[in-house]
PDB file of C-alpha atoms in Angstrom:
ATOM      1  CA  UNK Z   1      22.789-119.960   9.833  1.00 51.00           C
ATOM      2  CA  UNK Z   2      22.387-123.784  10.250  1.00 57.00           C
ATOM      3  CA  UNK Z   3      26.154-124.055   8.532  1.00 60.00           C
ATOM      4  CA  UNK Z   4      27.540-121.836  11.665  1.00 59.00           C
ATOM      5  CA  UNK Z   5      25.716-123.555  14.230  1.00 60.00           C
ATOM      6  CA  UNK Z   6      27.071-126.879  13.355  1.00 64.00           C
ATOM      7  CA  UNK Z   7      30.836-125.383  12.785  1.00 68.00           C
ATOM      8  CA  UNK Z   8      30.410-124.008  16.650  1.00 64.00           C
ATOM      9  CA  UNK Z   9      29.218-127.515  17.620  1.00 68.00           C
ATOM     10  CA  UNK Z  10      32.216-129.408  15.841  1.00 70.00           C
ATOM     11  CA  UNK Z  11      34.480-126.486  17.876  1.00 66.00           C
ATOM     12  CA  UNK Z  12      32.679-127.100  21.333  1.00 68.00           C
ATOM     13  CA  UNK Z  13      33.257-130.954  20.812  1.00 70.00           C
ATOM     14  CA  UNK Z  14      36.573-129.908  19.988  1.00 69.00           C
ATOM     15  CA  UNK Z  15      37.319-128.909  23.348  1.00 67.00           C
ATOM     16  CA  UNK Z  16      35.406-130.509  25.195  1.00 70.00           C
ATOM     17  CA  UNK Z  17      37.073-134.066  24.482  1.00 72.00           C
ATOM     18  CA  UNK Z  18      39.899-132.438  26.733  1.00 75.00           C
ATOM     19  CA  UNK Z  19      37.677-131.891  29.194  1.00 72.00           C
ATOM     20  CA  UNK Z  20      36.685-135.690  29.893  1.00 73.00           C
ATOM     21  CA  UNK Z  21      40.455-136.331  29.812  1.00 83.00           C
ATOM     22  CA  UNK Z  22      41.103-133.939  32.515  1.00 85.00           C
ATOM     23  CA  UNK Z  23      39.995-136.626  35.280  1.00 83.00           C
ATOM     24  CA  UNK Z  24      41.911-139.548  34.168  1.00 87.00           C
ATOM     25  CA  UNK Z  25      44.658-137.288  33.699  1.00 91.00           C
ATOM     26  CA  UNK Z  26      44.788-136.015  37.655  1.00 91.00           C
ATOM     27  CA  UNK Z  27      44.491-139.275  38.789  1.00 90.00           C
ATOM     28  CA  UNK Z  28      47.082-140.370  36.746  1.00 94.00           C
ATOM     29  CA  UNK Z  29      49.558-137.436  38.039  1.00 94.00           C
ATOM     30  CA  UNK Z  30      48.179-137.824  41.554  1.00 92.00           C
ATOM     31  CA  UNK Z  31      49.421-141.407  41.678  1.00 93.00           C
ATOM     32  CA  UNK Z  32      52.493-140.950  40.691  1.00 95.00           C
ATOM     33  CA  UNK Z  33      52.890-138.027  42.775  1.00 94.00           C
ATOM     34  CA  UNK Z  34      51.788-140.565  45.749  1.00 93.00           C
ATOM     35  CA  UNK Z  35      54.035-143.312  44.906  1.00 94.00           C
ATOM     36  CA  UNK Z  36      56.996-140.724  44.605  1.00 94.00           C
ATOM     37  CA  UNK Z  37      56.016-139.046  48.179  1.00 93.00           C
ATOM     38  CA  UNK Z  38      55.919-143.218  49.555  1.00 93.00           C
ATOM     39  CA  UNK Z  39      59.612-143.665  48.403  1.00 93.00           C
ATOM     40  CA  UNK Z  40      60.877-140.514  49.490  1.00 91.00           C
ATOM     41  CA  UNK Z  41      59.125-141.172  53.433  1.00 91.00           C
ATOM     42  CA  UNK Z  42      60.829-144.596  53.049  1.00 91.00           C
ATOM     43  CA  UNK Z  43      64.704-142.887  52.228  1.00 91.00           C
ATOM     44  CA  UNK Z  44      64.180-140.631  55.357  1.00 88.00           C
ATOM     45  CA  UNK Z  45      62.959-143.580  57.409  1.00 88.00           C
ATOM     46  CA  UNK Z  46      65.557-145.680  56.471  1.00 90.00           C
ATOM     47  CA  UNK Z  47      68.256-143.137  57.147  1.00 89.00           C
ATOM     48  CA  UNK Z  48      67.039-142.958  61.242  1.00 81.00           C
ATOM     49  CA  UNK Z  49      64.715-140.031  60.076  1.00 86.00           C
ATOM     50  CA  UNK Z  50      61.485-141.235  61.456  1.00 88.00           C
ATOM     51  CA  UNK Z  51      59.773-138.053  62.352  1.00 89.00           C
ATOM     52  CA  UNK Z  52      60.890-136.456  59.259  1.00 87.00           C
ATOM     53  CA  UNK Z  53      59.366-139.370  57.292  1.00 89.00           C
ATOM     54  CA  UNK Z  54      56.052-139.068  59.473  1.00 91.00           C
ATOM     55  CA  UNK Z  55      55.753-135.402  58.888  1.00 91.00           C
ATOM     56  CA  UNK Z  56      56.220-136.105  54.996  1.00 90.00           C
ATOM     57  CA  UNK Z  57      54.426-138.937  54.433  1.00 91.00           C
ATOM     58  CA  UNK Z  58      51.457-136.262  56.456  1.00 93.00           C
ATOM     59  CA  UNK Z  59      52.071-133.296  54.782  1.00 94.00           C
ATOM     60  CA  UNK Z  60      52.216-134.974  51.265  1.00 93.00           C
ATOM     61  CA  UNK Z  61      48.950-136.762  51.784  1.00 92.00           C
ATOM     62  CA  UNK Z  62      47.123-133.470  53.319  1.00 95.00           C
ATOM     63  CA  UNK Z  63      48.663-131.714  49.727  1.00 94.00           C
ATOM     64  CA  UNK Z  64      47.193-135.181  47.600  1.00 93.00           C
ATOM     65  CA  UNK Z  65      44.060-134.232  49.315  1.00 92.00           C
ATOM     66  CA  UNK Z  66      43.863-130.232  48.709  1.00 95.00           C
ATOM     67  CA  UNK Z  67      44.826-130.571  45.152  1.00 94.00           C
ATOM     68  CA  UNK Z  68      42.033-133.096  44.401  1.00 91.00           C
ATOM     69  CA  UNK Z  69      39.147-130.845  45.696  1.00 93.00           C
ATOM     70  CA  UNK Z  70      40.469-127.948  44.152  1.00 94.00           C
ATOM     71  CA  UNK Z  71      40.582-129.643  41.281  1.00 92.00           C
ATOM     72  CA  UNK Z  72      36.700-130.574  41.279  1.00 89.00           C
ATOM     73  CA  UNK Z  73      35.975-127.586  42.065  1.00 91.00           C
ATOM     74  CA  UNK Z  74      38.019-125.866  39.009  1.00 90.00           C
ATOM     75  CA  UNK Z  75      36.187-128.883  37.388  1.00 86.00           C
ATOM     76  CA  UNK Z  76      32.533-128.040  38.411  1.00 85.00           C
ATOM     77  CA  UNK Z  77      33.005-124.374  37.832  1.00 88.00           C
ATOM     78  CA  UNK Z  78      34.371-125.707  34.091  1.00 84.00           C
ATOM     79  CA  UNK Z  79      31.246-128.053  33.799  1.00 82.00           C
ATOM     80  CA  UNK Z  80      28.828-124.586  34.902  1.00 84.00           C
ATOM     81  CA  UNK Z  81      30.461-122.415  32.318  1.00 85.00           C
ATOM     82  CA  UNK Z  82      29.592-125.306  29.727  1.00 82.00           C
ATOM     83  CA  UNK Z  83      26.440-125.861  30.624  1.00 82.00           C
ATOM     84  CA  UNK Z  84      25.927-121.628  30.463  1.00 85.00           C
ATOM     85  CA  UNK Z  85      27.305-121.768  26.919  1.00 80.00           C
ATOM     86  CA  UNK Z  86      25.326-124.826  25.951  1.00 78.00           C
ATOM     87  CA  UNK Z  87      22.067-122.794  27.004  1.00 81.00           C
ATOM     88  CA  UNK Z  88      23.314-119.853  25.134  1.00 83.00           C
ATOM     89  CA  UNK Z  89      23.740-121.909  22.013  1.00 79.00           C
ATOM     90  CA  UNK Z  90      20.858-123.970  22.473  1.00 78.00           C
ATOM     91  CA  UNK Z  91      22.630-127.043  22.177  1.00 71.00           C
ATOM     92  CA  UNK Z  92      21.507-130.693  23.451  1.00 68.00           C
ATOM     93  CA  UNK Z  93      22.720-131.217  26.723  1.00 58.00           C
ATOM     94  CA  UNK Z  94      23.662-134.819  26.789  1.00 54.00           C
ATOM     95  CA  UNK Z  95      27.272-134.441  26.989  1.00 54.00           C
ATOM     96  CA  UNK Z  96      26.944-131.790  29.182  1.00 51.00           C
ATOM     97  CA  UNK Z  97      24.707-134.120  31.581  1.00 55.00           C
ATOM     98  CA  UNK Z  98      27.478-136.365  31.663  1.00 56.00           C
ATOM     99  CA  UNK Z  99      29.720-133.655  33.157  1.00 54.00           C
ATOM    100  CA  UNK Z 100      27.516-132.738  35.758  1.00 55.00           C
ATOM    101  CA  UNK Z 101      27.233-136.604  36.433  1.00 57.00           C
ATOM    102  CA  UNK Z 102      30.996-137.041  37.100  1.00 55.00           C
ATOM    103  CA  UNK Z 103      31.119-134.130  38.834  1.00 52.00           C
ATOM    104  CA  UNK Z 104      28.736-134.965  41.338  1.00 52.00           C
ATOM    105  CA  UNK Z 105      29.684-138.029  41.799  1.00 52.00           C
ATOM    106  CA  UNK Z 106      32.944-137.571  43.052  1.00 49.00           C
ATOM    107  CA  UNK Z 107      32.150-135.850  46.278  1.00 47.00           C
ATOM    108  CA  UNK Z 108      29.984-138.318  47.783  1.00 44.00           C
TER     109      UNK Z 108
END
């Protein structure tokens, strides 16, 4: 029994390592994304497009900002069903405390 517990532990850890990653990751994506959307506004300035550049640059910046709360919310639903599993499993909680921490922390 004590064999199968820690084989389910080394799995969870498994995947969860992804999950920490996941942050860094859309930040990473979201910057680029960003820095693309910048260059693209200054083309269609350039080329005597100025309101097409301004409703760009506006539109891409509204989408930056959608995509990152859906994402921490996909996030904090991810970090719920962990803590749900860690409950059912009775494991520690420390990782999953860091989770929640993150989480929380980014909407305020």
């Amino acid at each position: 029994m004590e064999e199968n517990k820690n084989t389910q532990k080394d799995l969870f850890n498994k995947s969860d390592k992804y999950f920490f990653k996941a942050n860094l990751i859309f930040i990473i994506i979201a910057t680029i994304y960003l820095a693309i959307l910048l260059v693209t506004v200054l083309i269609l300035m350039i080329n005597e497009n100025f309101v097409g550049g301004i409703i760009s640059l506006a539109t891409g910046a509204l989408g930056i900002v959608v995509a990152f709360f859906v994402f921490k919310l996909i996030l904090s639903m991810l970090a719920d069903i962990k803590y749900i599993r860690n409950k059912l499993y009775n494991l520690e909680e420390s990782e999953n405390e860091k989770i929640s921490d993150n989480v929380d922390r980014i909407g305020k």
